[in-house]
């Protein structure tokens, strides 16, 4: 007998509908799985055999063919175990046919228990979005973090027997979880700027980056506080909304990481030995890279010159577009990569060029080679370049005693600037003004005079104007004045 059951497999960040076809024929007992299955799926027949027998059903002693459509796409993962088992039971006439709008997901253990698999949460949501009316998923998948509409289609099961009961309509497991589907508001786990004394200029740059979504590069000697500043940056960012949090959770589910849905922006800090595929994504099977894991959050590249040149240059297109386009064979994948880049580096190989506390021992050609590890196009895409030097001891003691530049005050000022910018844009819209940048004549003249002397590219010119607008909003100014433009220009790389 022939039958077809619908499952799903990973395809980039989404699930791809897979028709699991089974045909039981007369012939020597064997199981052939076709349709470009990976080794994890070819091994499924052994897990499925034990699960069916240990669940009290009969294993057909005939020739069985399992076909996975579309046949030209390689399938990987263990989420097709359960639909393969159901297809065999239907084809051997031990179970009623399954409706075409039912999607079945799950890995099987040898005793017939249904287990979760990598990407199960995201794949289950994708099933609803492609029109599935009933989605059978392992009960270890936290469906309470899905929307109420998606939950209505989720039937959680813990065994092959229970999955069969759901298919027959004997039980309804949609309301097994009683917790309401709301976002988890975690306590702020990122340390705050209160831990850092001094470095007022760098803190201001962080506040501007948080307000204007600017990329920033810290340059300074070892121990000056560059990494400390970067790790505290997420505490200045607004919390994720529900849609953003669910997108991030789906990315982490596909990547095989456990991240409970929260309002915290993701923070990724890959090591300098990270490969191109590890940073940008790719591999076999294709997987998201660090830039996708940092979606709606922060990507921190400490000691950025130590990363491979090809990996850093690969950031050009994602920084501009907020997405990375990957291709594998005839298939293309678009992974989201809307992140804020925070980078840090030493000014020279020894690290002490320009330091007031140590003398640099590097030769001129060594410094030149070190700095050319970061290409001009990448530097051109960075909005704020900030020098960070170790503060004097007396300044540290003063800040520790007086508690200036507290994180709460900086966050409150950023929030005030958000409100000011929203009101300014609303008023401009009412007056029919569609230009974002309101600049004084003096500020425009300063920018024009500096364009030639600083040899600014068109991209640099636009970035300076955007940073100047952010500074004006931070200072609650309707117009970009000369002082705002001058400060924006000093953040450009020399």
Short mmCIF file of C-alpha atoms in Angstrom, two decimals:
data_model
loop_
_atom_site.label_atom_id
_atom_site.label_comp_id
_atom_site.label_asym_id
_atom_site.label_seq_id
_atom_site.Cartn_x
_atom_site.Cartn_y
_atom_site.Cartn_z
CA UNK A 1 0.00 0.00 0.00
CA UNK A 2 1.18 3.54 -0.76
CA UNK A 3 0.78 6.55 1.54
CA UNK A 4 2.20 10.02 2.09
CA UNK A 5 2.79 11.85 5.38
CA UNK A 6 3.97 15.45 5.76
CA UNK A 7 7.06 16.28 7.82
CA UNK A 8 9.46 19.18 7.77
CA UNK A 9 13.23 19.59 7.53
CA UNK A 10 15.52 22.53 8.12
CA UNK A 11 16.16 24.82 5.18
CA UNK A 12 18.19 27.79 6.31
CA UNK A 13 16.26 29.43 9.15
CA UNK A 14 12.88 28.07 8.05
CA UNK A 15 11.27 24.70 7.74
CA UNK A 16 10.73 23.05 4.36
CA UNK A 17 7.72 20.78 3.89
CA UNK A 18 8.83 17.20 3.18
CA UNK A 19 6.46 14.59 1.78
CA UNK A 20 7.40 11.27 3.39
CA UNK A 21 6.11 8.66 0.96
CA UNK A 22 5.99 5.00 1.95
CA UNK A 23 5.27 2.00 -0.22
CA UNK A 24 5.12 -1.56 1.13
CA UNK A 25 5.60 -4.19 -1.56
CA UNK A 26 6.07 -7.92 -1.82
CA UNK A 27 9.73 -8.84 -1.79
CA UNK A 28 12.72 -9.46 0.41
CA UNK A 29 12.38 -7.66 3.77
CA UNK A 30 14.36 -4.43 3.61
CA UNK A 31 13.99 -0.65 3.89
CA UNK A 32 15.29 1.72 1.23
CA UNK A 33 15.27 5.45 2.00
CA UNK A 34 15.69 7.64 -1.08
CA UNK A 35 15.54 11.38 -1.73
CA UNK A 36 19.06 12.52 -0.76
CA UNK A 37 18.90 11.58 2.95
CA UNK A 38 21.89 12.45 5.15
CA UNK A 39 23.44 9.77 7.35
CA UNK A 40 21.27 10.83 10.30
CA UNK A 41 18.16 10.03 8.22
CA UNK A 42 19.55 6.81 6.73
CA UNK A 43 20.05 5.58 10.29
CA UNK A 44 16.41 6.41 11.08
CA UNK A 45 15.21 3.01 9.88
CA UNK A 46 16.96 1.32 12.82
CA UNK A 47 15.46 3.73 15.36
CA UNK A 48 12.04 3.49 13.72
CA UNK A 49 12.12 -0.33 13.68
CA UNK A 50 12.75 -0.56 17.43
CA UNK A 51 10.27 2.22 18.23
CA UNK A 52 7.46 0.51 16.26
CA UNK A 53 8.08 -2.93 17.79
CA UNK A 54 8.47 -1.61 21.35
CA UNK A 55 5.24 0.37 20.96
CA UNK A 56 3.28 -2.83 20.32
CA UNK A 57 3.00 -2.69 16.53
CA UNK A 58 4.24 -5.12 13.90
CA UNK A 59 7.29 -4.41 11.76
CA UNK A 60 6.36 -5.28 8.14
CA UNK A 61 8.48 -8.13 6.81
CA UNK A 62 8.29 -6.91 3.25
CA UNK A 63 10.14 -4.59 0.91
CA UNK A 64 9.57 -0.97 1.98
CA UNK A 65 10.57 2.14 0.06
CA UNK A 66 10.64 5.50 1.83
CA UNK A 67 10.89 8.48 -0.51
CA UNK A 68 11.51 12.03 0.71
CA UNK A 69 10.24 14.77 -1.59
CA UNK A 70 11.47 17.11 -2.98
CA UNK A 71 14.03 14.55 -4.10
CA UNK A 72 16.67 17.06 -5.26
CA UNK A 73 17.21 18.64 -1.83
CA UNK A 74 19.50 17.06 0.72
CA UNK A 75 17.73 16.36 4.04
CA UNK A 76 19.47 16.35 7.37
CA UNK A 77 18.49 15.97 11.03
CA UNK A 78 16.44 13.53 13.06
CA UNK A 79 13.08 15.32 12.95
CA UNK A 80 11.77 12.96 10.24
CA UNK A 81 11.86 9.85 12.46
CA UNK A 82 8.25 10.18 13.60
CA UNK A 83 6.72 10.88 10.16
CA UNK A 84 8.66 7.92 8.72
CA UNK A 85 7.26 5.65 11.45
CA UNK A 86 3.72 6.93 10.88
CA UNK A 87 4.08 6.46 7.11
CA UNK A 88 5.22 2.84 7.57
CA UNK A 89 2.28 2.10 9.89
CA UNK A 90 -0.20 3.60 7.42
CA UNK A 91 1.34 1.83 4.44
CA UNK A 92 1.22 -1.50 6.29
CA UNK A 93 -2.47 -0.84 7.13
CA UNK A 94 -1.93 -0.64 10.89
CA UNK A 95 -3.06 2.98 11.04
CA UNK A 96 -5.62 5.16 9.29
CA UNK A 97 -4.35 7.59 6.61
CA UNK A 98 -3.15 10.96 7.83
CA UNK A 99 -4.67 14.21 6.61
CA UNK A 100 -2.49 16.24 4.26
CA UNK A 101 -2.79 19.34 6.47
CA UNK A 102 -1.18 17.51 9.42
CA UNK A 103 2.55 17.99 9.92
CA UNK A 104 4.42 15.48 12.08
CA UNK A 105 7.74 16.27 13.73
CA UNK A 106 9.96 14.40 16.14
CA UNK A 107 12.91 12.12 16.77
CA UNK A 108 12.23 8.60 18.05
CA UNK A 109 14.07 6.75 20.76
CA UNK A 110 14.27 2.96 20.70
CA UNK A 111 11.46 2.58 23.24
CA UNK A 112 9.05 4.71 21.19
CA UNK A 113 9.47 7.98 23.06
CA UNK A 114 9.34 11.18 20.99
CA UNK A 115 12.32 13.48 21.46
CA UNK A 116 13.05 17.00 20.32
CA UNK A 117 15.67 17.81 17.68
CA UNK A 118 17.75 20.74 16.54
CA UNK A 119 15.52 23.53 15.28
CA UNK A 120 12.25 21.89 16.42
CA UNK A 121 10.80 25.15 17.79
CA UNK A 122 11.45 27.12 14.61
CA UNK A 123 10.37 24.30 12.29
CA UNK A 124 7.10 23.87 14.18
CA UNK A 125 6.30 27.57 13.75
CA UNK A 126 7.14 27.36 10.05
CA UNK A 127 4.65 24.52 9.69
CA UNK A 128 1.81 26.77 10.84
CA UNK A 129 2.92 29.54 8.49
CA UNK A 130 2.72 27.21 5.46
CA UNK A 131 -0.87 26.26 6.27
CA UNK A 132 -0.73 23.24 8.59
CA UNK A 133 -3.87 22.83 10.70
CA UNK A 134 -2.40 20.25 13.06
CA UNK A 135 1.28 20.12 14.02
CA UNK A 136 2.40 17.15 16.11
CA UNK A 137 5.55 18.09 18.04
CA UNK A 138 7.56 16.62 20.94
CA UNK A 139 6.26 17.79 24.30
CA UNK A 140 9.75 19.04 25.17
CA UNK A 141 9.25 21.88 22.66
CA UNK A 142 8.17 24.95 24.63
CA UNK A 143 5.08 25.94 22.66
CA UNK A 144 4.12 28.49 25.34
CA UNK A 145 6.63 30.92 23.86
CA UNK A 146 4.75 30.88 20.55
CA UNK A 147 1.83 33.13 19.69
CA UNK A 148 -1.69 32.15 20.71
CA UNK A 149 -2.61 31.47 17.08
CA UNK A 150 0.37 29.14 16.64
CA UNK A 151 -0.40 27.34 19.91
CA UNK A 152 -3.86 26.42 18.66
CA UNK A 153 -2.24 24.23 16.00
CA UNK A 154 0.37 22.57 18.27
CA UNK A 155 -0.32 19.05 19.53
CA UNK A 156 2.43 17.97 21.91
CA UNK A 157 3.17 14.26 22.30
CA UNK A 158 5.68 12.23 24.29
CA UNK A 159 5.49 8.88 22.51
CA UNK A 160 4.62 7.18 19.25
CA UNK A 161 1.47 5.76 20.84
CA UNK A 162 0.30 9.21 21.90
CA UNK A 163 1.02 10.59 18.41
CA UNK A 164 -1.18 7.87 16.95
CA UNK A 165 -3.94 8.77 19.41
CA UNK A 166 -3.76 12.40 18.27
CA UNK A 167 -3.96 11.34 14.62
CA UNK A 168 -7.04 9.22 15.35
CA UNK A 169 -8.63 12.16 17.17
CA UNK A 170 -8.84 10.25 20.46
CA UNK A 171 -6.95 12.88 22.50
CA UNK A 172 -6.36 16.62 22.26
CA UNK A 173 -3.01 17.67 23.69
CA UNK A 174 -3.08 21.33 22.64
CA UNK A 175 -3.69 22.64 26.15
CA UNK A 176 -1.19 20.52 28.02
CA UNK A 177 0.74 23.68 28.90
CA UNK A 178 -1.25 26.18 30.92
CA UNK A 179 1.33 28.99 31.12
CA UNK A 180 0.25 32.00 29.00
CA UNK A 181 2.32 32.79 25.89
CA UNK A 182 4.08 35.91 27.06
CA UNK A 183 7.62 37.10 26.70
CA UNK A 184 10.00 36.34 29.55
CA UNK A 185 11.36 39.53 31.09
CA UNK A 186 14.73 38.43 32.39
CA UNK A 187 16.74 40.45 34.82
CA UNK A 188 19.49 42.39 33.12
CA UNK A 189 22.42 39.99 33.01
CA UNK A 190 24.80 42.37 31.28
CA UNK A 191 26.95 44.34 33.68
CA UNK A 192 26.41 48.09 33.62
CA UNK A 193 28.63 51.11 33.05
CA UNK A 194 28.63 51.71 36.81
CA UNK A 195 31.50 49.22 36.93
CA UNK A 196 33.72 51.57 34.91
CA UNK A 197 35.26 54.72 36.37
CA UNK A 198 36.57 57.43 34.05
CA UNK A 199 36.48 57.02 30.26
CA UNK A 200 33.79 59.71 29.96
CA UNK A 201 34.43 60.31 26.26
CA UNK A 202 34.11 56.58 25.47
CA UNK A 203 30.90 56.34 27.52
CA UNK A 204 29.42 59.24 25.57
CA UNK A 205 30.33 57.47 22.32
CA UNK A 206 28.55 54.33 23.55
CA UNK A 207 25.44 56.39 24.35
CA UNK A 208 25.48 57.89 20.85
CA UNK A 209 25.91 54.44 19.32
CA UNK A 210 22.94 53.13 21.29
CA UNK A 211 20.76 56.09 20.29
CA UNK A 212 21.66 56.15 16.60
CA UNK A 213 22.41 52.46 15.96
CA UNK A 214 26.00 53.28 15.00
CA UNK A 215 28.92 50.89 14.62
CA UNK A 216 31.89 51.73 16.81
CA UNK A 217 35.61 50.91 16.95
CA UNK A 218 37.66 51.33 20.13
CA UNK A 219 41.40 51.85 19.69
CA UNK A 220 43.75 51.95 22.65
CA UNK A 221 46.51 50.22 24.61
CA UNK A 222 45.97 46.95 26.50
CA UNK A 223 44.07 47.27 29.76
CA UNK A 224 42.51 50.62 28.90
CA UNK A 225 38.96 49.25 29.17
CA UNK A 226 37.94 48.61 25.56
CA UNK A 227 36.49 45.15 26.20
CA UNK A 228 34.80 46.29 29.42
CA UNK A 229 33.04 49.08 27.54
CA UNK A 230 31.89 46.77 24.76
CA UNK A 231 30.52 44.12 27.12
CA UNK A 232 28.44 46.73 28.91
CA UNK A 233 27.00 48.21 25.74
CA UNK A 234 23.88 45.95 25.63
CA UNK A 235 22.73 47.48 28.93
CA UNK A 236 22.16 50.76 27.03
CA UNK A 237 20.02 49.19 24.30
CA UNK A 238 16.21 49.08 24.44
CA UNK A 239 14.68 45.67 25.17
CA UNK A 240 13.53 43.48 22.31
CA UNK A 241 9.86 43.54 21.44
CA UNK A 242 7.89 40.31 21.12
CA UNK A 243 8.44 39.90 17.38
CA UNK A 244 12.19 40.51 17.69
CA UNK A 245 12.50 38.12 20.62
CA UNK A 246 10.72 35.34 18.72
CA UNK A 247 12.95 35.89 15.69
CA UNK A 248 16.06 35.62 17.85
CA UNK A 249 14.72 32.50 19.56
CA UNK A 250 14.04 30.89 16.19
CA UNK A 251 17.61 31.63 15.07
CA UNK A 252 19.05 30.06 18.20
CA UNK A 253 16.73 27.07 17.86
CA UNK A 254 17.93 26.43 14.32
CA UNK A 255 21.54 26.83 15.44
CA UNK A 256 21.03 24.25 18.18
CA UNK A 257 21.35 26.62 21.14
CA UNK A 258 18.94 26.97 24.04
CA UNK A 259 17.87 30.58 24.46
CA UNK A 260 14.64 31.14 26.32
CA UNK A 261 12.67 33.98 24.88
CA UNK A 262 13.69 37.18 26.66
CA UNK A 263 13.91 40.91 26.13
CA UNK A 264 17.70 40.92 26.26
CA UNK A 265 19.48 41.75 22.97
CA UNK A 266 21.90 38.96 22.04
CA UNK A 267 25.60 39.62 22.56
CA UNK A 268 28.12 37.56 20.58
CA UNK A 269 31.87 37.77 21.07
CA UNK A 270 33.57 35.18 18.81
CA UNK A 271 37.24 34.32 19.25
CA UNK A 272 39.82 35.58 16.77
CA UNK A 273 40.33 32.02 15.49
CA UNK A 274 36.72 31.84 14.27
CA UNK A 275 36.58 30.72 10.64
CA UNK A 276 34.85 32.53 7.81
CA UNK A 277 31.94 30.09 7.97
CA UNK A 278 31.78 30.42 11.74
CA UNK A 279 31.52 34.21 11.49
CA UNK A 280 29.39 34.61 8.37
CA UNK A 281 27.57 31.25 8.18
CA UNK A 282 27.72 28.32 5.81
CA UNK A 283 29.09 24.81 6.10
CA UNK A 284 27.51 21.44 5.37
CA UNK A 285 24.74 21.38 6.40
CA UNK A 286 24.46 25.13 6.13
CA UNK A 287 24.15 26.91 9.48
CA UNK A 288 23.91 30.51 10.70
CA UNK A 289 27.12 32.28 11.68
CA UNK A 290 27.92 34.67 14.49
CA UNK A 291 26.55 37.66 12.60
CA UNK A 292 23.14 35.96 12.43
CA UNK A 293 23.30 34.89 16.07
CA UNK A 294 23.87 38.60 16.83
CA UNK A 295 20.71 39.61 14.92
CA UNK A 296 18.88 42.41 16.80
CA UNK A 297 21.88 42.59 19.12
CA UNK A 298 25.61 43.19 19.29
CA UNK A 299 28.57 41.56 17.56
CA UNK A 300 31.78 42.27 19.49
CA UNK A 301 35.04 41.60 17.66
CA UNK A 302 37.86 42.00 20.16
CA UNK A 303 41.32 42.33 18.61
CA UNK A 304 39.72 42.68 15.20
CA UNK A 305 43.04 42.72 13.27
CA UNK A 306 43.68 39.16 14.47
CA UNK A 307 40.64 37.82 12.60
CA UNK A 308 41.25 36.51 9.10
CA UNK A 309 41.13 39.16 6.39
CA UNK A 310 38.51 37.26 4.41
CA UNK A 311 36.26 36.94 7.45
CA UNK A 312 36.38 40.67 8.22
CA UNK A 313 35.91 41.69 4.58
CA UNK A 314 32.89 39.40 4.46
CA UNK A 315 31.14 41.80 6.84
CA UNK A 316 30.81 44.49 4.16
CA UNK A 317 27.51 43.40 2.64
CA UNK A 318 25.78 42.30 5.90
CA UNK A 319 26.63 45.63 7.57
CA UNK A 320 25.00 47.51 4.72
CA UNK A 321 21.96 45.30 4.09
CA UNK A 322 21.27 43.63 7.43
CA UNK A 323 21.16 40.22 5.75
CA UNK A 324 23.74 37.79 4.36
CA UNK A 325 23.16 35.84 1.15
CA UNK A 326 24.68 32.37 1.15
CA UNK A 327 24.61 29.83 -1.65
CA UNK A 328 25.04 26.07 -1.55
CA UNK A 329 24.78 24.28 -4.85
CA UNK A 330 21.62 25.42 -6.61
CA UNK A 331 20.04 26.62 -3.38
CA UNK A 332 20.39 30.08 -1.85
CA UNK A 333 19.81 31.07 1.76
CA UNK A 334 19.16 34.49 3.27
CA UNK A 335 20.10 34.75 6.93
CA UNK A 336 19.18 37.91 8.86
CA UNK A 337 22.19 39.82 10.20
CA UNK A 338 21.01 43.17 11.52
CA UNK A 339 23.57 43.74 14.24
CA UNK A 340 25.60 46.52 15.79
CA UNK A 341 29.31 46.03 15.34
CA UNK A 342 31.50 46.87 18.32
CA UNK A 343 35.19 46.29 17.55
CA UNK A 344 38.35 46.83 19.55
CA UNK A 345 42.02 46.86 18.61
CA UNK A 346 45.43 48.01 19.77
CA UNK A 347 47.05 50.91 17.91
CA UNK A 348 50.13 48.81 17.06
CA UNK A 349 51.52 45.28 17.52
CA UNK A 350 53.01 46.04 20.96
CA UNK A 351 49.86 47.97 21.85
CA UNK A 352 51.36 51.13 23.31
CA UNK A 353 51.50 53.59 20.42
CA UNK A 354 50.09 56.88 21.71
CA UNK A 355 49.92 55.69 25.30
CA UNK A 356 50.85 58.10 28.08
CA UNK A 357 52.03 55.28 30.33
CA UNK A 358 54.23 53.05 28.14
CA UNK A 359 56.62 53.57 25.25
CA UNK A 360 55.92 51.98 21.87
CA UNK A 361 58.67 49.63 20.61
CA UNK A 362 57.25 48.96 17.12
CA UNK A 363 58.88 49.89 13.83
CA UNK A 364 57.00 52.04 11.34
CA UNK A 365 56.57 49.22 8.82
CA UNK A 366 55.27 46.92 11.57
CA UNK A 367 52.60 49.46 12.50
CA UNK A 368 51.65 49.88 8.84
CA UNK A 369 51.29 46.14 8.27
CA UNK A 370 49.27 45.77 11.47
CA UNK A 371 46.78 48.48 10.54
CA UNK A 372 46.34 47.26 6.97
CA UNK A 373 44.85 44.03 8.33
CA UNK A 374 41.59 46.02 8.45
CA UNK A 375 40.65 47.12 4.97
CA UNK A 376 39.57 50.64 4.11
CA UNK A 377 36.03 49.60 3.08
CA UNK A 378 35.44 48.10 6.54
CA UNK A 379 36.75 51.23 8.30
CA UNK A 380 34.57 53.33 6.04
CA UNK A 381 31.50 51.47 7.33
CA UNK A 382 32.29 52.20 10.97
CA UNK A 383 30.54 55.32 12.28
CA UNK A 384 32.50 56.05 15.46
CA UNK A 385 36.23 55.53 15.99
CA UNK A 386 37.13 56.27 19.61
CA UNK A 387 40.52 56.42 21.29
CA UNK A 388 40.53 54.78 24.73
CA UNK A 389 43.47 55.33 27.08
CA UNK A 390 43.91 54.28 30.69
CA UNK A 391 42.63 57.04 32.98
CA UNK A 392 44.88 58.61 35.58
CA UNK A 393 44.71 57.21 39.11
CA UNK A 394 43.39 60.47 40.54
CA UNK A 395 40.55 60.51 38.00
CA UNK A 396 39.64 56.95 38.86
CA UNK A 397 39.51 57.73 42.57
CA UNK A 398 37.44 60.85 41.96
CA UNK A 399 34.86 58.94 39.90
CA UNK A 400 34.73 56.09 42.38
CA UNK A 401 34.01 58.54 45.19
CA UNK A 402 31.55 60.78 43.33
CA UNK A 403 29.89 58.19 41.11
CA UNK A 404 29.66 60.38 38.00
CA UNK A 405 28.32 59.15 34.67
CA UNK A 406 26.11 56.55 36.34
CA UNK A 407 24.47 54.03 34.04
CA UNK A 408 20.98 55.03 35.14
CA UNK A 409 21.58 58.67 34.18
CA UNK A 410 22.99 57.70 30.78
CA UNK A 411 20.06 55.36 30.08
CA UNK A 412 17.58 58.05 31.15
CA UNK A 413 19.26 60.55 28.84
CA UNK A 414 19.10 58.09 25.94
CA UNK A 415 15.40 57.48 26.58
CA UNK A 416 14.78 61.23 26.66
CA UNK A 417 16.59 61.57 23.35
CA UNK A 418 14.44 58.76 21.87
CA UNK A 419 11.29 60.65 22.85
CA UNK A 420 12.69 63.92 21.53
CA UNK A 421 13.56 62.35 18.17
CA UNK A 422 10.12 60.78 17.86
CA UNK A 423 8.40 64.11 18.57
CA UNK A 424 10.72 65.97 16.18
CA UNK A 425 10.02 63.53 13.35
CA UNK A 426 6.30 63.70 14.01
CA UNK A 427 6.33 67.50 13.89
CA UNK A 428 8.37 67.45 10.68
CA UNK A 429 5.85 65.10 9.11
CA UNK A 430 2.99 67.39 10.09
CA UNK A 431 4.75 70.33 8.45
CA UNK A 432 5.44 68.29 5.31
CA UNK A 433 9.20 68.19 5.92
CA UNK A 434 10.59 64.88 4.69
CA UNK A 435 14.28 65.57 5.22
CA UNK A 436 15.70 63.93 8.34
CA UNK A 437 18.67 66.30 8.59
CA UNK A 438 17.96 69.91 9.60
CA UNK A 439 21.37 71.55 9.43
CA UNK A 440 22.44 75.15 10.02
CA UNK A 441 24.33 77.09 7.36
CA UNK A 442 27.47 77.22 9.51
CA UNK A 443 27.44 73.44 10.10
CA UNK A 444 26.97 72.79 6.37
CA UNK A 445 29.88 75.09 5.56
CA UNK A 446 32.10 73.28 8.07
CA UNK A 447 31.27 69.94 6.51
CA UNK A 448 31.85 71.25 3.00
CA UNK A 449 35.25 72.71 3.91
CA UNK A 450 36.31 69.47 5.59
CA UNK A 451 35.30 67.18 2.75
CA UNK A 452 38.40 67.91 0.67
CA UNK A 453 40.89 68.12 3.52
CA UNK A 454 39.70 64.85 5.08
CA UNK A 455 39.27 63.15 1.67
CA UNK A 456 35.85 61.85 2.62
CA UNK A 457 34.01 59.30 0.53
CA UNK A 458 30.30 59.66 -0.14
CA UNK A 459 29.60 56.99 2.47
CA UNK A 460 31.76 58.79 5.05
CA UNK A 461 29.98 62.04 4.32
CA UNK A 462 26.58 60.47 4.90
CA UNK A 463 27.75 58.77 8.08
CA UNK A 464 29.09 62.04 9.48
CA UNK A 465 25.72 63.67 8.86
CA UNK A 466 23.87 60.81 10.52
CA UNK A 467 26.17 60.89 13.55
CA UNK A 468 25.76 64.67 13.76
CA UNK A 469 21.98 64.23 13.73
CA UNK A 470 22.29 61.68 16.55
CA UNK A 471 24.43 64.09 18.58
CA UNK A 472 21.86 66.84 18.06
CA UNK A 473 19.08 64.53 19.25
CA UNK A 474 21.19 63.56 22.26
CA UNK A 475 21.55 67.27 23.07
CA UNK A 476 17.81 67.81 22.39
CA UNK A 477 18.49 70.20 19.51
CA UNK A 478 16.10 70.55 16.55
CA UNK A 479 18.94 71.61 14.24
CA UNK A 480 22.39 70.19 13.64
CA UNK A 481 24.74 72.96 14.73
CA UNK A 482 28.45 73.52 14.20
CA UNK A 483 29.39 71.92 17.53
CA UNK A 484 27.45 68.77 16.63
CA UNK A 485 29.08 68.55 13.20
CA UNK A 486 32.56 69.10 14.64
CA UNK A 487 32.09 66.31 17.17
CA UNK A 488 30.80 63.96 14.47
CA UNK A 489 33.86 64.62 12.30
CA UNK A 490 36.29 63.75 15.06
CA UNK A 491 34.85 60.22 15.18
CA UNK A 492 35.92 59.48 11.60
CA UNK A 493 39.01 57.25 11.15
CA UNK A 494 42.15 59.19 10.25
#
